[in-house]
C-alpha atoms as one frame of an Amber mdcrd trajectory, in Angstrom:
protein
-256.981  92.618  45.345-255.783  95.797  47.486-258.608  99.031  46.280-258.280
 100.098  42.729-257.564 103.198  43.676-254.444 104.121  45.523-255.083 108.599
  48.445-253.445 111.064  49.783-253.273 114.098  51.859-255.700 116.376  52.749
-254.052 120.221  53.537-251.472 121.898  51.090-247.848 121.385  51.881-246.444
 124.070  52.352-242.477 124.526  52.319-238.969 123.907  54.184-240.673 121.411
  56.383-243.708 124.560  58.014-246.870 122.851  57.516-249.174 122.039  59.341
-248.683 118.979  61.331-252.630 117.492  60.015-250.390 117.210  56.623-247.879
 115.971  58.008-249.740 112.703  59.757-250.638 111.522  56.582-247.604 112.676
  54.028-245.219 110.390  55.336-244.999 106.281  54.082-242.356 103.424  53.687
-241.568  99.368  54.539-243.646  97.669  57.462-242.990  93.978  58.311-245.743
  92.292  60.116-245.930  91.200  63.778-248.984  89.992  64.729-250.052  92.236
  67.447-247.273  93.529  69.105-248.088  97.211  68.668-250.882  97.277  70.792
-251.172  99.262  73.942-251.780  97.399  76.987-253.046  99.826  79.210-256.611
 101.499  79.185-259.068 100.417  76.562-261.011 101.291  75.370-265.109 100.316
  74.904-264.729 101.311  70.809-267.408 104.663  69.382-270.452 104.615  67.702
-269.726 103.190  64.053-270.622 102.286  60.678-269.263 100.502  58.005-270.214
 101.726  54.353-270.225  99.081  52.141-271.239  97.897  48.665-272.067  94.601
  45.968-268.827  95.579  44.000-267.111  98.774  43.247-268.468 101.654  41.196
-271.014 101.719  42.766-271.848 105.223  44.968-269.491 104.022  48.524-267.123
 107.649  48.030-269.799 109.568  46.913-272.196 108.578  50.111-269.207 107.142
  53.011-267.673 111.343  52.543-270.933 112.706  51.279-272.142 111.424  55.373
-268.734 111.947  56.204-269.330 115.717  55.951-272.954 116.375  56.333-272.358
 114.466  60.040-269.135 116.600  60.892-271.901 120.115  59.720-273.493 119.021
  62.796-271.140 118.827  64.918-270.366 115.580  65.275-266.314 114.294  65.477
-266.219 111.581  62.660-263.217 109.668  62.652-262.399 108.256  59.031-261.778
 105.451  57.959-261.283 103.116  54.775-260.886  99.027  54.339-257.985  98.019
  52.134-254.388  99.906  51.099-255.896 102.736  49.080-254.304 106.542  49.165
-257.016 108.085  48.004-260.135 108.654  49.426-258.732 108.647  53.157-258.056
 112.124  51.027-261.296 113.368  50.988-262.212 111.500  53.749-259.471 113.623
  56.036-260.980 117.333  53.628-264.760 116.305  55.222-264.849 115.740  58.725
-261.222 117.958  59.373-258.998 114.635  60.734-256.899 112.805  58.653-258.354
 109.654  56.665-256.925 106.130  58.716-256.678 102.626  56.945-257.622  99.565
  58.164-255.885  96.930  56.704-255.461  92.835  57.650-252.967  92.258  54.617
-250.976  94.710  55.585-250.715  95.124  59.256-252.800  91.711  60.917-255.965
  90.820  61.804-254.596  91.339  65.276-253.948  94.671  64.971-256.783  96.753
  63.194-258.741  97.135  66.421-256.707  98.788  67.876-255.653 100.631  65.216
-259.352 101.621  64.993-259.461 102.791  68.764-256.326 104.857  68.282-257.654
 106.416  65.261-261.549 106.886  66.539-260.325 108.443  69.860-262.137 111.689
  70.860-264.464 111.142  67.719-268.143 111.192  68.038-269.102 108.912  65.300
-266.411 106.515  62.794-267.353 105.908  59.325-265.911 103.716  57.576-265.333
 103.545  53.883-265.513  99.740  52.273-263.567  98.404  49.276-264.980  96.627
  45.853-267.320  94.277  47.038-268.267  93.511  50.475-266.929  89.503  50.206
-264.195  90.919  47.915-260.525  89.998  49.561-257.394  88.809  49.314-258.219
  85.439  47.385-257.164  81.621  48.969-254.443  80.019  48.881-253.564  77.405
  50.105-251.949  77.557  54.588-252.588  81.432  53.180-254.855  84.318  54.920
-257.165  84.129  52.096-258.097  80.013  53.063-261.141  81.031  54.995-262.459
  82.939  52.561-262.648  86.912  51.455-259.579  87.564  53.478-258.813  91.555
  54.417-262.867  92.217  52.698-265.205  95.141  53.887-267.075  91.915  55.886
-263.668  91.570  57.182-262.676  94.598  58.117-266.890  94.520  59.500-266.323
  91.716  61.582-263.550  92.927  63.277-265.328  95.919  64.108-268.048  94.430
  65.321-269.497  97.033  63.279-273.223  97.120  61.521-272.887  97.509  56.667
-274.876 100.363  55.382-275.152  98.346  51.869-275.101 101.000  48.998-277.266
  99.786  45.951-277.194 100.869  42.235-280.731 100.312  41.260-280.334 101.574
  38.341-282.108  98.950  35.598-283.381  96.840  38.159-287.050  96.818  40.315
-288.159  94.273  42.857-285.013  92.155  41.771-282.831  94.537  44.094-284.862
  92.787  47.186-282.967  90.065  45.412-279.702  91.659  45.768-279.920  92.337
  49.402-281.267  89.235  50.568-278.371  87.496  48.968-275.753  89.777  50.242
-277.612  89.910  54.161-277.266  85.784  54.273-274.315  84.666  52.189-272.444
  85.502  55.618-274.879  86.011  59.184-271.841  86.719  60.767-272.516  90.519
  59.208-274.723  92.515  60.113-276.817  94.761  58.032-278.308  97.382  59.298
-280.017  98.878  56.433-279.258  99.955  52.419-278.816 103.148  50.880-280.517
 102.753  47.026-277.969 104.888  44.219-279.458 106.254  40.565-283.081 106.129
  40.937-285.102 107.425  38.051-288.428 108.935  39.999-290.114 108.548  42.020
-292.435 105.413  41.314-288.502 103.980  40.993-287.780 104.377  44.560-291.282
 103.897  45.182-291.063 100.381  43.393-287.800  99.067  45.235-288.912 100.103
  48.835-291.369  98.507  48.918-289.972  95.261  47.159-287.223  96.485  50.757
-289.552  96.285  53.032-291.160  92.949  52.033-287.721  91.255  52.082-287.593
  92.948  55.998-284.153  95.542  55.387-284.690  99.074  55.849-283.961 101.626
  53.485-282.026 104.398  55.115-281.530 106.631  51.707-282.566 107.282  48.334
-280.826 109.269  45.998-281.925 109.996  42.603-279.403 110.381  38.686-280.392
 113.991  38.638-277.894 113.488  42.276-274.641 111.757  41.378-271.638 114.495
  41.441-268.640 113.295  39.410-265.358 113.382  40.903-262.619 114.105  38.102
-259.694 110.938  38.472-257.175 108.910  37.184-254.964 106.450  35.520-255.413
 105.014  38.992-257.848 106.216  40.561-258.919 109.858  41.650-256.923 113.097
  42.079-255.556 113.661  45.166-257.169 116.354  47.302-253.744 117.621  47.504
-254.164 118.616  43.373-257.474 120.248  43.980-257.997 121.702  46.833-260.681
 124.432  45.923-262.432 121.517  44.070-262.311 119.324  46.305-263.590 121.925
  48.932-266.634 122.429  46.496-266.913 118.781  45.954-267.348 117.331  49.683
-269.797 120.504  50.258-271.938 119.061  47.279-271.835 115.624  48.545-272.130
 116.646  52.423-275.519 118.411  51.119-276.838 115.231  48.818-276.161 112.863
  51.864-277.628 115.536  53.444-280.904 115.772  51.465-281.526 112.432  50.471
-280.490 109.423  54.246-282.486 109.637  57.395-278.964 110.975  59.212-280.860
 110.309  62.482-281.423 106.722  61.652-277.921 106.629  60.258-276.847 107.701
  63.390-278.865 105.465  65.522-277.536 102.358  64.339-273.939 103.203  64.313
-274.968 103.587  68.847-276.278 100.540  68.054-272.917  98.973  67.562-272.177
  97.522  70.156-269.234  97.974  73.647-265.573  96.225  71.922-263.169  96.794
  74.109-259.542  96.041  73.635-256.297  97.331  73.161-255.305 100.970  71.267
-252.358 100.928  69.161-249.890 103.309  70.469-246.995 104.773  68.805-244.420
 105.340  71.803-244.834 101.715  72.541-244.800 100.190  69.573-241.485 101.645
  68.729-240.241 101.386  71.847-240.763  97.034  71.283-239.262  97.700  67.981
-235.954  98.505  69.814-236.344 101.945  69.481-234.159 103.832  72.131-235.503
 107.354  71.607-232.993 110.259  73.179-233.483 113.727  73.841-232.549 115.818
  70.913-234.696 115.202  67.366-233.950 114.326  64.425-235.022 116.701  61.156
-236.928 113.744  58.859-237.730 115.195  56.036-240.759 114.302  54.526-241.211
 114.964  50.591-245.070 116.048  49.791-246.626 118.209  47.612-249.444 118.011
  44.214-246.275 115.030  43.880-246.145 113.081  46.153-249.565 112.208  48.188
-249.819 108.543  48.818-248.625 108.174  52.787-249.792 106.569  55.576-250.887
 108.956  59.223-248.906 105.846  61.937-245.741 105.871  59.793-244.880 109.328
  60.882-246.452 109.220  64.105-243.749 105.663  64.504-241.036 108.287  63.012
-241.509 111.141  65.222-242.547 107.990  67.818-239.378 107.241  66.974-237.180
 110.187  67.988-237.289 112.042  64.633-238.687 115.308  64.107-240.927 114.980
  60.666-240.406 118.425  58.251-242.583 118.584  55.034-240.726 120.014  51.551
-242.704 119.905  48.242-239.878 118.756  45.292-242.019 120.234  42.815-241.270
 124.255  44.442-239.153 123.445  47.730-234.871 124.536  45.991-233.359 123.159
  49.109-234.366 120.444  51.077-234.988 121.785  55.047-232.283 122.581  57.176
-230.005 120.527  59.876-232.180 117.441  57.013-230.385 113.899  58.361-233.225
 111.713  57.091-235.434 111.104  53.457-238.108 109.844  52.795-240.663 109.926
  49.245-243.279 108.645  49.490-245.846 107.832  46.690-247.977 109.873  44.486
-248.067 110.908  40.446-244.548 112.001  39.702-244.837 110.687  35.910-247.526
 114.247  36.019-245.109 116.516  37.454-242.538 115.080  36.071-240.853 118.405
  34.277-241.436 120.762  36.539-239.916 117.599  39.109-237.084 117.758  36.079
-236.532 121.389  36.423-236.235 121.835  39.845-232.342 120.889  39.033-231.358
 122.363  42.826-232.872 120.573  45.013-232.293 117.243  42.384-228.904 118.149
  42.609-228.698 118.464  46.846-230.870 115.205  47.131-228.097 112.783  44.445
-225.738 114.525  47.191-227.405 113.127  50.148-225.342 110.948  52.493-227.902
 110.456  55.219-230.361 107.085  55.060-233.602 108.115  52.095-236.449 105.472
  51.842-238.561 105.804  48.984-241.393 103.858  47.054-242.919 104.504  44.018
-242.933 107.778  42.851-239.991 107.739  45.469-238.142 105.504  42.742-239.036
 106.763  39.706-237.843 110.629  41.584-235.066 108.854  42.817-233.259 107.241
  39.143-231.891 108.958  36.864-234.391 109.424  34.343-238.199 109.572  34.157
-239.673 109.165  30.432-236.902 111.129  29.305-236.514 114.038  31.514-233.469
 114.051  34.041-234.225 112.636  38.283-232.073 112.842  41.102-229.581 110.330
  40.186-228.917 108.676  43.021-229.806 105.061  41.696-228.492 103.846  38.516
-232.454 103.124  37.117-234.247 105.194  34.277-238.243 104.515  34.477-240.865
 105.266  31.544-244.962 105.200  31.846-246.524 101.850  29.725-250.351 100.890
  29.428-249.497  98.402  32.037-251.194  97.987  35.285-248.834  96.090  37.505
-251.389  96.236  41.737-252.089  93.670  43.251-251.037  92.967  46.879-247.279
  91.134  47.245-245.333  88.811  50.540-242.156  90.057  50.156-238.524  88.360
  51.284-235.683  91.088  52.221-232.822  90.108  49.805-229.903  91.869  51.485
-229.829  93.849  54.852-230.562  97.268  54.021-231.298 101.300  55.983-235.389
 100.086  57.036-234.881  95.730  56.760-232.945  92.473  57.382-231.690  89.836
  55.490-234.426  87.643  55.057-237.787  89.382  56.834-241.269  89.354  55.607
-242.859  92.073  54.076-246.320  92.134  53.479-247.117  95.622  51.365-248.869
  96.305  47.549-248.244  97.632  44.261-250.315  99.654  41.566-248.240 102.151
  39.815-248.443 101.951  35.579-244.623 102.803  35.110-241.389 100.417  34.702
-237.408 100.663  35.768-235.152  98.939  34.306-233.993  96.287  36.730-231.140
  96.177  39.293-228.707  93.751  39.153-229.703  92.304  41.913-233.520  93.075
  43.847-233.722  94.246  46.885-236.976  92.041  47.187-238.531  89.099  46.093
-241.854  87.721  45.863-243.908  84.341  44.845-243.688  85.246  40.752-241.600
  89.022  40.944-238.670  90.692  42.398-237.894  95.028  43.079-235.911  97.621
  44.118-233.180  99.209  45.198-231.142  99.157  47.815-227.447 100.092  49.106
-225.565 101.002  52.542-228.290 104.661  52.669-230.728 103.684  50.593-233.729
 101.570  50.057-236.415 102.213  46.418-238.979 100.113  45.940-242.013  99.922
  43.664-243.406  98.087  47.034-246.270 100.515  49.763-245.685  99.749  53.159
-247.103 100.694  56.372-245.099 100.669  59.684-247.449  99.833  62.082-246.734
  96.634  61.415-243.498  96.648  61.492-242.751  99.218  63.718-239.097  98.277
  63.876-238.776 100.042  60.008-239.136 103.597  61.773-236.586 102.667  64.750
-233.867 101.445  61.993-234.122 104.206  60.344-235.086 106.980  62.671-231.580
 105.377  64.363-229.663 105.899  60.708-230.841 109.548  60.190-228.627 110.118
  63.631-226.138 108.196  63.047-226.182 110.052  60.228-226.237 113.919  62.260
-223.733 112.353  64.573-221.309 111.551  61.339-222.366 114.976  60.186-220.682
 116.309  63.620-217.305 115.154  63.459
């Protein structure tokens, strides 16, 4: 099961494609297929930066608070901190980016294959002094086992799995509310459950008093587990949430900046930063290949030409879900990636030859999206390739909760109270601008909307089907990470280039 929160970029978009590149890197995302190990650069191998993983016994114990606060506190010390998130979550990396000034990046063995976790980590952490990886759910919670499937050996794609792949020490954030000596039994269980995991220490959260802290520290000392931090209940900081988790940074930047500062102060005042840095530096050298977008797209069939083809990526508050590597792959394949905001921009960036509409919260902004008639009409008449996911699918349909959308697709959508989520092992049903019939893709769903079904879906998987496809459009609920199948970037840029040539004739 993927993380309970999807994530977004940490910079506000600007109009007509003139946004800062840091935001662009986090803004896009359409589709993938796992091709194990094919995209790792075989040139100079990095030994890896100091690193640690922030984990917990389960969700709701304070991982995001501690991880984001630690990133921000170390950055305030002058360290270049590389932020990472286990799983497919889109929102947490936006807060990580805000805390560190670097793109938040995901590490997900399911979406990209476990062979690419190390190379992607080395790519993302290049030039940093230290990397902090926030886990997902409980330490050992991953994909459920299935006969012959990737979860058959237990906790595949879990925080523990990623910690093993990175050879990184783990810090366990424990909610100590309502317990004393029992906290030692809990921690002992996590430390002994899988001895391949190196538990480097514990951060106690939600302590009620000095006496409570003393009891818990004493119990853990007897168990031989270092206490690296102790956070009081009064120190908890709430972050606004919505039906799919935290509210993305792009929607509340000023408040998010304030929250990041408060989290930095909380962690700096409650945790032993020096001990945490020493723990990160104790991670052994981990030499290996570094993922390279340029090498990846070449292996994926791209033939970059001299003139770059302009690809417009939807951004703004309504479309904030994206993976950094997707845009890097588009650029490596020969695209000039620009952003536009469907909430405010009345036209596509000049010279646009392809459109990517990522996920987000269009249902929250349906009225404003519908009111931007000039842009909707231009998108409806666009003759180049379009790739869309989840929120992008809703935007391209005829209606969303009764409000007119672009009408590119003959479907209507509405909000429901039912949450649809989970990893999907999908098969392409037909050839599209990105896929070829019979190709397999690993992705994830996370939404509370439903669409009128297509006559023929773009994807099928066990127990389900999804997606709308035509010669130039692919739109579905499936969120995909292109690093596992860089040929998708190559195909999309090639299709946009063909549109460029057609327009010139």
